[in-house]
Amino acid sequence: MQSAAVAHRHFLDGGATAAFPFSHLKSTPTASPFSVRMSLREDAPSLAVVGVTGAVGQEFLSVLSDRSFPYRSIKMLASKRSAGKKYTFEDNEYVVEELTADSFKDVDIALFSAGGSISKEFGPIAAKCGSVVVDNSSAFRMDDGVPLVIPEVNPDAMSHIKLGSGKGAIIANPNCSTIICLMAATPLHRRAKVLRMVVSTYQAASGAGAAAMEELELQTREVLEGKRPTCKIFKQQYAFNLFSHNAPVLPNGYNEEEMKLVKETRKIWNDKDIKVTATCIRVPVMRAHAESVNLQFATPLDENEAREILKKAPGVVVVDDRASNHFPTPLEVSNQDDVAVGRIRRDESQDGNYGLDIFVCGDQIRKGAALNAVQIAELLL
Amino acid sequence: MQSAAVAHRHFLDGGATAAFPFSHLKSTPTASPFSVRMSLREDAPSLAVVGVTGAVGQEFLSVLSDRSFPYRSIKMLASKRSAGKKYTFEDNEYVVEELTADSFKDVDIALFSAGGSISKEFGPIAAKCGSVVVDNSSAFRMDDGVPLVIPEVNPDAMSHIKLGSGKGAIIANPNCSTIICLMAATPLHRRAKVLRMVVSTYQAASGAGAAAMEELELQTREVLEGKRPTCKIFKQQYAFNLFSHNAPVLPNGYNEEEMKLVKETRKIWNDKDIKVTATCIRVPVMRAHAESVNLQFATPLDENEAREILKKAPGVVVVDDRASNHFPTPLEVSNQDDVAVGRIRRDESQDGNYGLDIFVCGDQIRKGAALNAVQIAELLL
């Protein structure tokens, strides 16, 4: 059985499609043999990847390789179930080790993506061993003293953390929807100060992990065959359907995914007064999120200036071709590093130039998770 | 080949699935033979359905039958290409006639859904012949003197139009996204006056017609087989993807679909000052739209009162089960008359109870088009 996501890439880049269902989680290695030799070197930090067998764990390896991240050694850690599994990374074979309290001796940087409970248990242990933990879970994001970082947005939040100081630390990777939204909103916020944001998301299966992507594909095949779709990860039909995000709903009626956008934005922008509301929806798309973002500013900002600001913003690409009706799509940003922004226009419902509507797409696994974490690690070098 | 949408219904209602790809466009007839006998009677108006072979045209027939709409005769009209085609409607066989300037003699009510240009040409001709035209296109919606009607919202707008007065008229059916949004927003507007609405849509293939639904299904099969998807109706991949609505983009950066929501809301609510912004997105769903709607009120309205108001609203069903995370989905409203509303909650980004977020789903072909038009016709009886 061939993966839909592989077929996506086939359509995306015209490349050959592999039979391995999760080829789409692997990188298109850009590192040359030369850069590979450079990446593995004595003076570089030792790395550990916690949750290496998962969708984001695999993407950590892809991104490290793509960016020629320098390392002295790399430890692949996962649950007992996956221990013994072998991965080839940059021409060397590695055996997955079981994650234990002893896993972090001599580990300089530990990239965590194994779920909140694993992070809660082993993050502090790793930090105590002197490792700098970059954690992709929500376990520590709102903790005082834990920087919540998007490198293009608030690198200074982690400037006090140094490698090789012997002092370990935990740095949190924001939630995927927050990263993708703020990559586009921050350059505009710096210029005109955002007072209020109304966000509606169109979230991919990948946010719920590799198994959710497989379920979407399986369900789609079943529905096309007139069969009742298999619902294991999600309790309802996902194929040809959409539904409110599956995160638990809180007493205020928002689900946890939505409140992450509200609270993480305040912490990352260091502005307790920033007003954010969000409605998070899962759509039958494989691995990239889209977000419709309505912005209200403290000072006027016209759409042309906003477009120019976004064109210059690092990690952002403007796709805003009104004439040919070409705007960002999840498919076009899949396996891409940059967040795409388009539909940049004056908000007809606000006075003057105090409001803008924009539409943003970003790869949930890459910039929404693994890439952002590796960029955080790069700030430590 | 079996239609995905048929499979949807199979999953929805457990009913048998037909081999006919567009069974899902047909009604689940609720009319008993008795009511069928009642519908066809001498003292009832004569009907014409213009564009009878299309998705909405077929749904007109389904809804007329479901609701036992009384008629003396019914004329099935379409382009020359479809003339001669036969349909069985309530046990009688009808031959599709070519639409001409002479088609409307002795026609009391003409239901139009054949595109804007056909409406522009033949709508006025039908009205001149004394027919009351209910037009599903955008041709006349914003014209002064043409009522734009959602029966549950503004029936009075057409109260001056009478059947059998010999005087013809044109009544416009609003755009699908407007109908679905205002079915939920109006009961709240009546209570607390909406000042501003920020809408993001999740629109189904059906809005672009039956051929678009077929293309979504075909593309999905192709992508799952690793083939390059066929792009005829839409110029880009729709399967496992989403994109900004394909309507032409206007100089203000909004597309026509979005400006319909802005302008039609003002006309239907008879309030030139109502502030609306919209971002319209196509998602890979078959026949029901979803909309994330952020509301700002002139007077406070708490979420509990809003929920009670919506529970009492005609044509609206509240699906808002936070405990089991069950909220409206396009699949659950497919082939249903009611618009479903959920995620009803206080907007955290607005002061006090001056703001609410809601999530709305409605069947685009049914309440979004055919049902609303037939309800308009019922107001004439």
Short mmCIF file of C-alpha atoms in Angstrom, two decimals, chain A residues 2-5 7-8 10-14 17 196-202 216-217 220-229 231 235-237 239-255 258-259 262 266 275-281 283-286 290 292-296 303 321-332 343-351 357-359 361, chain B residues 2-5 7-8 10-14 17 196-202 216-217 220-229 231 235-237 239-255 258-259 262 266 275-281 283-286 290 292-296 303 321-332 343-351 357-359 361:
data_model
loop_
_atom_site.label_atom_id
_atom_site.label_comp_id
_atom_site.label_asym_id
_atom_site.label_seq_id
_atom_site.Cartn_x
_atom_site.Cartn_y
_atom_site.Cartn_z
CA GLN A 2 1.36 3.37 -0.96
CA SER A 3 0.96 6.35 1.30
CA ALA A 4 -1.22 9.25 0.25
CA ALA A 5 1.42 11.56 1.59
CA ALA A 7 1.62 10.54 -3.52
CA HIS A 8 1.41 14.15 -2.37
CA HIS A 10 4.97 12.75 -6.04
CA PHE A 11 2.60 15.48 -7.13
CA LEU A 12 4.57 18.13 -5.31
CA ASP A 13 8.05 17.51 -6.60
CA GLY A 14 7.53 15.01 -9.38
CA THR A 17 7.36 7.52 -4.97
CA ARG A 196 -6.28 41.44 19.08
CA MET A 197 -6.10 38.28 16.98
CA VAL A 198 -9.00 36.09 15.85
CA VAL A 199 -7.64 32.77 14.57
CA SER A 200 -9.42 29.86 12.89
CA THR A 201 -7.24 26.85 12.14
CA TYR A 202 -7.35 24.13 9.48
CA LEU A 216 -6.84 9.31 7.60
CA GLU A 217 -5.41 7.41 4.66
CA THR A 220 -10.28 7.49 2.92
CA ARG A 221 -9.68 4.17 1.18
CA GLU A 222 -12.52 2.59 3.18
CA VAL A 223 -15.00 5.38 2.44
CA LEU A 224 -14.18 5.21 -1.28
CA GLU A 225 -14.91 1.49 -1.12
CA GLY A 226 -18.21 2.14 0.65
CA LYS A 227 -16.93 0.58 3.86
CA ARG A 228 -17.47 1.89 7.36
CA PRO A 229 -14.30 3.84 8.23
CA CYS A 231 -12.03 5.08 13.91
CA LYS A 235 -13.75 8.73 17.43
CA GLN A 236 -15.44 9.90 14.24
CA GLN A 237 -15.02 9.84 10.48
CA ALA A 239 -12.09 11.24 5.65
CA PHE A 240 -14.12 13.81 3.64
CA ASN A 241 -15.08 15.43 6.94
CA LEU A 242 -13.72 17.87 9.52
CA PHE A 243 -14.31 18.33 13.23
CA SER A 244 -13.49 20.47 16.22
CA HIS A 245 -9.96 19.66 17.47
CA ASN A 246 -9.90 16.50 19.58
CA ALA A 247 -8.07 18.16 22.51
CA PRO A 248 -10.08 18.12 25.78
CA VAL A 249 -12.54 20.98 26.20
CA LEU A 250 -11.92 23.21 29.22
CA PRO A 251 -14.53 24.82 31.51
CA ASN A 252 -14.41 28.06 29.48
CA GLY A 253 -15.51 26.13 26.37
CA TYR A 254 -12.18 26.43 24.61
CA ASN A 255 -10.25 23.24 23.90
CA GLU A 258 -7.06 26.80 21.37
CA MET A 259 -5.86 27.94 24.80
CA VAL A 262 -4.03 32.23 23.54
CA ARG A 266 1.16 36.13 25.44
CA LYS A 275 -6.10 39.52 23.12
CA VAL A 276 -6.40 36.24 21.24
CA THR A 277 -9.33 33.97 20.43
CA ALA A 278 -9.03 30.77 18.42
CA THR A 279 -11.19 28.04 16.96
CA CYS A 280 -9.17 24.92 16.15
CA ILE A 281 -10.52 22.50 13.55
CA VAL A 283 -9.31 18.99 8.34
CA PRO A 284 -8.49 15.92 6.19
CA VAL A 285 -5.02 17.11 5.18
CA MET A 286 -1.84 15.11 5.87
CA ALA A 290 -3.46 26.43 7.61
CA SER A 292 -7.07 32.23 8.92
CA VAL A 293 -5.87 35.14 11.03
CA ASN A 294 -7.69 38.43 11.60
CA LEU A 295 -5.47 41.14 13.11
CA GLN A 296 -6.30 44.38 14.91
CA GLU A 303 -1.64 45.96 3.25
CA ASP A 321 -0.99 36.32 -6.35
CA ARG A 322 -4.49 37.76 -6.68
CA ALA A 323 -4.50 37.77 -10.48
CA SER A 324 -4.01 34.01 -10.76
CA ASN A 325 -5.77 33.24 -7.46
CA HIS A 326 -2.64 31.58 -6.12
CA PHE A 327 -2.30 31.66 -2.33
CA PRO A 328 -0.72 29.39 0.30
CA THR A 329 -1.90 25.77 0.48
CA PRO A 330 -0.94 22.99 2.92
CA LEU A 331 0.25 20.85 0.01
CA GLU A 332 2.69 23.47 -1.27
CA ARG A 343 -4.57 36.73 1.25
CA ILE A 344 -2.97 39.84 2.79
CA ARG A 345 -5.70 42.47 2.70
CA ARG A 346 -7.22 45.37 4.60
CA ASP A 347 -9.97 44.17 6.93
CA GLU A 348 -13.22 45.67 5.60
CA SER A 349 -14.77 45.36 9.07
CA GLN A 350 -12.28 47.69 10.78
CA ASP A 351 -11.72 51.43 10.39
CA ASP A 357 -6.77 39.56 7.26
CA ILE A 358 -4.07 37.03 6.36
CA PHE A 359 -3.96 33.30 5.54
CA CYS A 361 0.25 27.73 5.93
CA GLN B 2 -19.12 3.93 -5.97
CA SER B 3 -19.35 7.52 -4.87
CA ALA B 4 -17.58 8.65 -1.73
CA ALA B 5 -20.63 10.71 -0.90
CA ALA B 7 -20.37 5.96 1.26
CA HIS B 8 -20.78 8.97 3.52
CA HIS B 10 -23.89 4.69 4.22
CA PHE B 11 -21.83 5.66 7.25
CA LEU B 12 -24.26 8.39 8.22
CA ASP B 13 -27.53 6.52 8.22
CA GLY B 14 -26.52 2.92 7.74
CA THR B 17 -25.52 2.32 -0.82
CA ARG B 196 -19.07 42.91 13.91
CA MET B 197 -18.62 39.38 12.54
CA VAL B 198 -15.33 37.68 11.63
CA VAL B 199 -16.06 34.56 9.55
CA SER B 200 -13.72 31.83 8.29
CA THR B 201 -15.35 29.20 6.10
CA TYR B 202 -14.61 25.53 5.44
CA LEU B 216 -12.69 15.59 -5.56
CA GLU B 217 -13.57 11.90 -5.52
CA THR B 220 -8.64 11.29 -4.06
CA ARG B 221 -8.58 7.91 -5.81
CA GLU B 222 -5.72 9.09 -8.03
CA VAL B 223 -3.63 10.45 -5.13
CA LEU B 224 -4.13 7.20 -3.19
CA GLU B 225 -2.83 5.35 -6.26
CA GLY B 226 0.18 7.68 -6.48
CA LYS B 227 -1.12 9.22 -9.69
CA ARG B 228 -1.06 12.89 -10.59
CA PRO B 229 -4.56 14.18 -9.79
CA CYS B 231 -7.44 19.14 -12.25
CA LYS B 235 -6.59 24.33 -11.16
CA GLN B 236 -4.85 22.66 -8.24
CA GLN B 237 -4.94 19.50 -6.15
CA ALA B 239 -7.65 15.91 -2.46
CA PHE B 240 -5.90 16.02 0.95
CA ASN B 241 -5.46 19.75 0.43
CA LEU B 242 -7.39 23.02 0.82
CA PHE B 243 -7.17 26.39 -0.88
CA SER B 244 -8.54 29.91 -0.95
CA HIS B 245 -11.99 29.94 -2.60
CA ASN B 246 -11.74 29.87 -6.39
CA ALA B 247 -14.03 32.90 -6.87
CA PRO B 248 -12.33 35.84 -8.63
CA VAL B 249 -10.36 38.17 -6.35
CA LEU B 250 -11.55 41.78 -6.31
CA PRO B 251 -9.42 44.94 -6.12
CA ASN B 252 -9.86 45.09 -2.33
CA GLY B 253 -8.22 41.65 -2.03
CA TYR B 254 -11.42 39.87 -1.03
CA ASN B 255 -12.77 37.21 -3.37
CA GLU B 258 -16.25 36.67 0.74
CA MET B 259 -17.88 39.91 -0.40
CA VAL B 262 -20.24 41.01 3.66
CA ARG B 266 -26.10 43.95 5.33
CA LYS B 275 -19.28 45.08 10.01
CA VAL B 276 -18.33 41.75 8.44
CA THR B 277 -15.04 40.26 7.29
CA ALA B 278 -14.69 36.79 5.81
CA THR B 279 -12.02 34.39 4.61
CA CYS B 280 -13.47 31.67 2.38
CA ILE B 281 -11.57 28.41 2.01
CA VAL B 283 -11.79 22.02 2.06
CA PRO B 284 -11.96 18.42 0.76
CA VAL B 285 -15.48 17.73 2.02
CA MET B 286 -18.37 16.69 -0.25
CA ALA B 290 -18.64 24.69 8.07
CA SER B 292 -16.08 29.57 12.33
CA VAL B 293 -17.89 32.75 13.38
CA ASN B 294 -16.65 35.33 15.88
CA LEU B 295 -19.36 37.74 17.03
CA GLN B 296 -19.18 41.15 18.71
CA GLU B 303 -23.09 31.82 26.34
CA ASP B 321 -21.50 18.51 23.96
CA ARG B 322 -18.25 19.60 25.59
CA ALA B 323 -17.92 16.50 27.78
CA SER B 324 -17.81 14.09 24.85
CA ASN B 325 -16.22 16.61 22.47
CA HIS B 326 -19.16 16.30 20.09
CA PHE B 327 -19.81 19.36 17.95
CA PRO B 328 -21.22 20.00 14.46
CA THR B 329 -19.52 18.29 11.52
CA PRO B 330 -20.23 18.58 7.78
CA LEU B 331 -20.84 14.83 7.62
CA GLU B 332 -23.56 14.88 10.27
CA ARG B 343 -18.64 25.48 20.20
CA ILE B 344 -20.81 28.23 21.72
CA ARG B 345 -18.51 30.05 24.13
CA ARG B 346 -17.61 33.44 25.52
CA ASP B 347 -14.90 35.09 23.41
CA GLU B 348 -11.82 35.35 25.65
CA SER B 349 -10.52 38.24 23.54
CA GLN B 350 -13.47 40.55 24.25
CA ASP B 351 -14.55 42.24 27.47
CA ASP B 357 -17.38 32.29 19.21
CA ILE B 358 -19.58 29.73 17.46
CA PHE B 359 -19.04 26.96 14.89
CA CYS B 361 -22.36 23.50 9.80
#
